Short mmCIF file of C-alpha atoms in Angstrom, two decimals:
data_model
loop_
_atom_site.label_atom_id
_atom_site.label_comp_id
_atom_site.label_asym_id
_atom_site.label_seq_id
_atom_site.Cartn_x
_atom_site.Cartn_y
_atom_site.Cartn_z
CA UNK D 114 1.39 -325.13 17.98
CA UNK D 115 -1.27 -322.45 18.63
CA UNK D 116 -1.80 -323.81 22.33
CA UNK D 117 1.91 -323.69 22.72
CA UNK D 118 1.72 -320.24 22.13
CA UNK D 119 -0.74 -319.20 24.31
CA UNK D 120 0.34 -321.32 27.47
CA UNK D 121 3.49 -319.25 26.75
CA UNK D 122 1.74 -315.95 26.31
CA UNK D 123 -0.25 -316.38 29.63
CA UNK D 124 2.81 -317.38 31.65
CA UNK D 125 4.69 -314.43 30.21
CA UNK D 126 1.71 -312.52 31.46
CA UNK D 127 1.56 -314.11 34.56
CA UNK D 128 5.81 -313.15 34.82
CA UNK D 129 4.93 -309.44 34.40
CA UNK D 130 2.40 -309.03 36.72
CA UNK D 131 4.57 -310.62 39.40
CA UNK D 132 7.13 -308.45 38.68
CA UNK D 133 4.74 -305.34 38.52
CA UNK D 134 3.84 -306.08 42.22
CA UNK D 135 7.28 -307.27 43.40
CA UNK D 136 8.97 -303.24 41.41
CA UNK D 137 5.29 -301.25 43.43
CA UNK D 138 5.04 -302.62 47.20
CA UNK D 139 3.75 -299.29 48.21
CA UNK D 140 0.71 -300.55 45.53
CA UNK D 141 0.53 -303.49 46.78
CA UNK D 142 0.17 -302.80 50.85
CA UNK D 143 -2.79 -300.72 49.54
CA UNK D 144 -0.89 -297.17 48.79
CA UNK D 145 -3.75 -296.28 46.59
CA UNK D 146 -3.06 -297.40 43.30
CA UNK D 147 -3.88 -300.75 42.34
CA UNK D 148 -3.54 -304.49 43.57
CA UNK D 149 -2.48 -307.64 41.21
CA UNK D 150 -3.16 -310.92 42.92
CA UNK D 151 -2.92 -314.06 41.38
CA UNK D 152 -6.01 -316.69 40.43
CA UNK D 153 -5.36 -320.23 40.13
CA UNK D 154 -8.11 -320.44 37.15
CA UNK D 155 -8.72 -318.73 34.04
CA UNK D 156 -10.32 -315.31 33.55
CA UNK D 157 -10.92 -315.60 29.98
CA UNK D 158 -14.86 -315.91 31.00
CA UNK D 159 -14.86 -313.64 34.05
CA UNK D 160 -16.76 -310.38 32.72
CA UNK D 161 -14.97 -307.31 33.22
CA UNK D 162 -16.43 -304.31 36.10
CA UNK D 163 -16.07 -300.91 36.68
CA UNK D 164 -16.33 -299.93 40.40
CA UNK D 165 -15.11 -296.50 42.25
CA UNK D 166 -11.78 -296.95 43.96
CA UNK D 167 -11.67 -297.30 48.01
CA UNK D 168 -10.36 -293.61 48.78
CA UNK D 169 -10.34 -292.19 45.52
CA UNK D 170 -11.46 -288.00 44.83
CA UNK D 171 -14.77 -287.27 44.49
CA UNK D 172 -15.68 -284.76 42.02
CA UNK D 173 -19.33 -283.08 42.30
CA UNK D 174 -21.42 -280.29 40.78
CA UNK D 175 -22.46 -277.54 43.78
CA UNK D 176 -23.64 -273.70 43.89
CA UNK D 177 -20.69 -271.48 44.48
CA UNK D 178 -20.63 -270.33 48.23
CA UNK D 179 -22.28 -266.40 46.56
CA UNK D 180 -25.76 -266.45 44.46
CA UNK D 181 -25.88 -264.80 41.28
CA UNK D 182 -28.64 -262.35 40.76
CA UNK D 183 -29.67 -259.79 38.58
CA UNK D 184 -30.90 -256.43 39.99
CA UNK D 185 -31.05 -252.57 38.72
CA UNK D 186 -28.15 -250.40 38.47
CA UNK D 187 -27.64 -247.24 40.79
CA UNK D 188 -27.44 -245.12 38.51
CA UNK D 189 -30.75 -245.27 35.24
CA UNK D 190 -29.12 -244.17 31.72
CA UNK D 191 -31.59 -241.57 29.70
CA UNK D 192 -31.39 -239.96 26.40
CA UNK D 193 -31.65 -236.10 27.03
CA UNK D 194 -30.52 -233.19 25.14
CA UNK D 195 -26.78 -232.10 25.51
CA UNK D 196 -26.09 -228.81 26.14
CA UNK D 197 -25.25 -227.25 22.84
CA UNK D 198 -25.81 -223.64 21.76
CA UNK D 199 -29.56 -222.56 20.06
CA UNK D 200 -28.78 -223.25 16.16
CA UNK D 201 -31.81 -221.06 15.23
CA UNK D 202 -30.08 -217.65 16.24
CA UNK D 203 -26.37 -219.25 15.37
CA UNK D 204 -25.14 -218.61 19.27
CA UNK D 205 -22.37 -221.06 18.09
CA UNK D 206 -20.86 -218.00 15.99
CA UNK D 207 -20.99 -215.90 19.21
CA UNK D 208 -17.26 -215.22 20.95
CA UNK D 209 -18.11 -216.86 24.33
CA UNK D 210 -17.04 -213.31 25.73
CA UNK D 211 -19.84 -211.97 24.34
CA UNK D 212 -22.04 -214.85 24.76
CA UNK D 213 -24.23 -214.08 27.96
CA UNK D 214 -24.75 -210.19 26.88
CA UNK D 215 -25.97 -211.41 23.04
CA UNK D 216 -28.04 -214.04 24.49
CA UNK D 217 -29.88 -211.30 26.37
CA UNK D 218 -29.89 -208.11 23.77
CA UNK D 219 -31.82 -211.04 21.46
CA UNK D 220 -34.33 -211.02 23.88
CA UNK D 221 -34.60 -207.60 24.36
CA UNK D 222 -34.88 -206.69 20.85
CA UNK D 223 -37.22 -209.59 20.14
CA UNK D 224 -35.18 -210.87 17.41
CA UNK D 225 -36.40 -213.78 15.58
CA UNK D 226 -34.85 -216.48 12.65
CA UNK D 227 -35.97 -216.65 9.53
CA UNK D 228 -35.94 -219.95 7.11
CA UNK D 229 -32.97 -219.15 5.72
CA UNK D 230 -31.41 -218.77 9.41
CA UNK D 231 -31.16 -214.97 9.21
CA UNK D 232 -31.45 -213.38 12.31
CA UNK D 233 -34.58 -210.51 11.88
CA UNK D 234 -34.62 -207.30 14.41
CA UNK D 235 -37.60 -205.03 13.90
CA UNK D 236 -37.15 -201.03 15.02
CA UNK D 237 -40.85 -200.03 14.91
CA UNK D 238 -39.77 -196.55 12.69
CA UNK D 239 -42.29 -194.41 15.02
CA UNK D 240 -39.51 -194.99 17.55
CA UNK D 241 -36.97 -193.97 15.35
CA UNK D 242 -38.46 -191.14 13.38
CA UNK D 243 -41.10 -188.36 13.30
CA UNK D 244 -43.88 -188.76 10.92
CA UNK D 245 -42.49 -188.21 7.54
CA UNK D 246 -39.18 -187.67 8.33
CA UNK D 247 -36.06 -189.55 8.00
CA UNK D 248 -34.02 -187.93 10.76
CA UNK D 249 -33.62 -190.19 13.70
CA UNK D 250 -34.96 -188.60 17.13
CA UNK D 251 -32.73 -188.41 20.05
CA UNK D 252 -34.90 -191.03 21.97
CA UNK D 253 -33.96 -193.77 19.05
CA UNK D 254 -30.86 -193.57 20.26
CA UNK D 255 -31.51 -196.58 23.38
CA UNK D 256 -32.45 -199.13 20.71
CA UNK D 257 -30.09 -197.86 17.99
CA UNK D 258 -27.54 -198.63 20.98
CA UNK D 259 -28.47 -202.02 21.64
CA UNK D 260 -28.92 -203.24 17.80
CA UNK D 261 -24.81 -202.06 17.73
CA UNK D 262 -24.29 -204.34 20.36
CA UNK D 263 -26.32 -207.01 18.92
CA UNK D 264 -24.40 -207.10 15.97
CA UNK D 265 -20.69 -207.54 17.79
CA UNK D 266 -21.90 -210.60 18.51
CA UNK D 267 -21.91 -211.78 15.03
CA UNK D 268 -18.52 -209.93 14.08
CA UNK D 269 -18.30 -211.93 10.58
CA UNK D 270 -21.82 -211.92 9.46
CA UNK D 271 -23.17 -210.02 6.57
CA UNK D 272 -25.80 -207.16 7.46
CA UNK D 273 -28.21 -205.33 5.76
CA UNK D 274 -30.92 -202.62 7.01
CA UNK D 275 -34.10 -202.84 5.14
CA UNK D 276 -36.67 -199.60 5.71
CA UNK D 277 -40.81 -200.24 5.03
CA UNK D 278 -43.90 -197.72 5.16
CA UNK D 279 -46.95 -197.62 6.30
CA UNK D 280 -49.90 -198.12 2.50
CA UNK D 281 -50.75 -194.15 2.40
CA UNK D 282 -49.14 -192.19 -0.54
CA UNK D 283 -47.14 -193.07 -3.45
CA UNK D 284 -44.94 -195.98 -4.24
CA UNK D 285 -42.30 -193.89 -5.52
CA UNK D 286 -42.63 -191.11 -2.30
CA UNK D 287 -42.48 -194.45 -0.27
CA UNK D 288 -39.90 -196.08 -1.59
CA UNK D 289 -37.65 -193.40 -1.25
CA UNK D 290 -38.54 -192.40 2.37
CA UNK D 291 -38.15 -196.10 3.52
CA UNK D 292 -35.02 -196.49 1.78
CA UNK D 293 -33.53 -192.86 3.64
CA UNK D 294 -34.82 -193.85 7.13
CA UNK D 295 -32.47 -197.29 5.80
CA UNK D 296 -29.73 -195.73 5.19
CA UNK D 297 -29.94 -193.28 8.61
CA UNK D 298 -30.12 -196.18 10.43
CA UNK D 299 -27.26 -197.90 9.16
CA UNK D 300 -24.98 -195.00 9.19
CA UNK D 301 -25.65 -195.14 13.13
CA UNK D 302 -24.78 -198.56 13.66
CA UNK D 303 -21.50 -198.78 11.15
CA UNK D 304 -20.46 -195.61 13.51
CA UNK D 305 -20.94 -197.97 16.53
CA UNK D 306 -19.10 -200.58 15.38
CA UNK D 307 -16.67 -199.28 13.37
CA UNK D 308 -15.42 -199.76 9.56
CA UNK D 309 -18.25 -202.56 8.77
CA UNK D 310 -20.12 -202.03 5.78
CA UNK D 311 -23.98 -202.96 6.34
CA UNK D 312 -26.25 -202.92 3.02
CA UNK D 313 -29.42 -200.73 2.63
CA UNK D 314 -32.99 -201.43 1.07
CA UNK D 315 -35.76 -199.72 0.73
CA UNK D 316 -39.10 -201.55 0.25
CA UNK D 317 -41.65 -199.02 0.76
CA UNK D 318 -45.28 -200.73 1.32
CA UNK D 319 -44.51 -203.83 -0.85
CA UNK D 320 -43.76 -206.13 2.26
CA UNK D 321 -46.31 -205.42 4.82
CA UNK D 322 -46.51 -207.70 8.43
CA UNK D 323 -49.92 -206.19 9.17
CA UNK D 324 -52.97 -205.13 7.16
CA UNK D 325 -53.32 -201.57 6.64
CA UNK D 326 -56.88 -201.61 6.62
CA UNK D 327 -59.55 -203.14 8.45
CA UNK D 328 -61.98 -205.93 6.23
CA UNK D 329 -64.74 -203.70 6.01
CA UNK D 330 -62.02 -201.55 4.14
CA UNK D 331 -61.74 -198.48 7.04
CA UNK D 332 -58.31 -197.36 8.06
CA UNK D 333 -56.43 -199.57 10.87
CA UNK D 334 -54.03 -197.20 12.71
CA UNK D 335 -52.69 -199.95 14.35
CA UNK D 336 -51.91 -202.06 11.00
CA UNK D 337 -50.27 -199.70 9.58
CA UNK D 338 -48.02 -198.11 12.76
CA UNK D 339 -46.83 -202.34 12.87
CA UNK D 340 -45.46 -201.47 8.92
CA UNK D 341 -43.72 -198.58 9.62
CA UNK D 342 -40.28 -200.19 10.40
CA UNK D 343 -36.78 -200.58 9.79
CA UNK D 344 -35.35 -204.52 10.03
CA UNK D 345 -31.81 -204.89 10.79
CA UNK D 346 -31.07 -208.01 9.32
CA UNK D 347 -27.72 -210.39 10.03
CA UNK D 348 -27.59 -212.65 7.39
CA UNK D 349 -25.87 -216.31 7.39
CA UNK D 350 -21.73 -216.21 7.41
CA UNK D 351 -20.73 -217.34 3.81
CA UNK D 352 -17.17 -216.72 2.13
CA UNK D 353 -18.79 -214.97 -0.77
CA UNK D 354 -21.01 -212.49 1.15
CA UNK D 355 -24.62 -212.43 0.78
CA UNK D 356 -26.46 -215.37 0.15
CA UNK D 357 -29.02 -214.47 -1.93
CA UNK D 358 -29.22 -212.03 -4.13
CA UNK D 359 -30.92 -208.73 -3.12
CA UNK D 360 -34.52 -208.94 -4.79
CA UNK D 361 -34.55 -212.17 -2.39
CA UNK D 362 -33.00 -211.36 1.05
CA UNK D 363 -32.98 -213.87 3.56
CA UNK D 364 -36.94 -214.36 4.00
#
């Protein structure tokens, strides 16, 4: 029975092979594809090959027709500092109309920040006064001139004018002569620049920049002419005013 079946099987086979190559001539006069041909004995033992086809594609691994390389770009990046305006004397608050002639007067008038990013102007008060008085002399006016124009370029800062002496005489006749030559000053510059209100201080000797006396304890002229000044002081921009209160100002 089993041999029945496959005598049947293989002739069925055998019948659809032969009608493969009969339904493909093209196949069979060697078109490319593939060939049946018929064997008279039994492949049952024959092992099975793999071998390339006559004419078939070739496929192949091969360097494109360009190399690749790797090489340095025209053009080197770098980290550098971007043009920005100086934070330490607030040039950002500046109108850019006014920029180039504020960035100047600061230089002029040796202006200088403080830690609490006040801006610091210091009118030696020899310039600005006779000895002992508190009237200004016509040749202040130059400076007195430029510190106006100085402060237009900080239109919504606060500003206060802070007077100092020299260590002779008393605290009391210092205090008030410092605190005059103050206000003189900032009369002058609120007439230059119109209805803004500047603040006035005087400190007397109590906040010298030089010593007034030398270390063997003589008198230093020079020491003391350094004291004798008036600071014109733009503080920081805040919506309440002044920032500190006025015992500390700024320093």
């Amino acid at each position: 029975m089993k041999r029945a079946a496959a005598v049947v099987g293989a002739a069925g086979l055998l019948v659809a092979c032969a009608a493969m190559a009969q339904a493909t001539p093209a196949s069979a006069a060697g078109g490319g594809g593939y060939q049946v041909r018929r064997s008279a004995q039994s492949l049952a033992g024959e092992p099975t090959r793999w071998q390339p086809a006559v004419g078939a594609p070739v496929s192949e691994w091969r360097p494109a027709g360009t190399g690749s390389s790797w090489q340095r770009a025209a053009a080197e990046s770098t980290f550098g500092k971007a043009a920005a305006p100086d934070t330490t004397l607030r040039l950002a608050e500046v109108p850019p109309a006014r920029l180039a002639r504020t960035r100047t007067l600061l230089t002029e008038l040796n202006a200088r920040p403080t830690p609490q990013k006040a801006i610091v102007v210091d009118l030696p008060a020899d310039v600005l006064f006779d000895f002992d008085k508190a009237d200004l002399r016509p040749d202040a006016e130059p400076a007195l001139a430029r510190a106006a124009e100085l402060l237009q370029g900080y239109p919504d800062a606060p500003v206060r004018v802070r007077g100092h002496t020299d260590a002779r005489g008393s605290d009391a006749y210092n205090d008030a002569l410092s605190l005059r030559r103050a206000q003189r000053v900032a009369e002058r510059l609120a007439a230059a620049t119109g209805t803004r209100k500047l603040e006035t201080e005087g400190l007397g000797r109590r906040e010298p920049i030089a010593a007034n006396t030398r270390p063997d304890g003589r008198d230093d002229p020079e020491g003391r002419q350094k004291n004798r000044r008036v600071e014109i002081v733009i503080g920081p921009r805040a919506s309440s005013g002044w920032t500190q209160s006025k015992e500390m100002p700024w320093r």
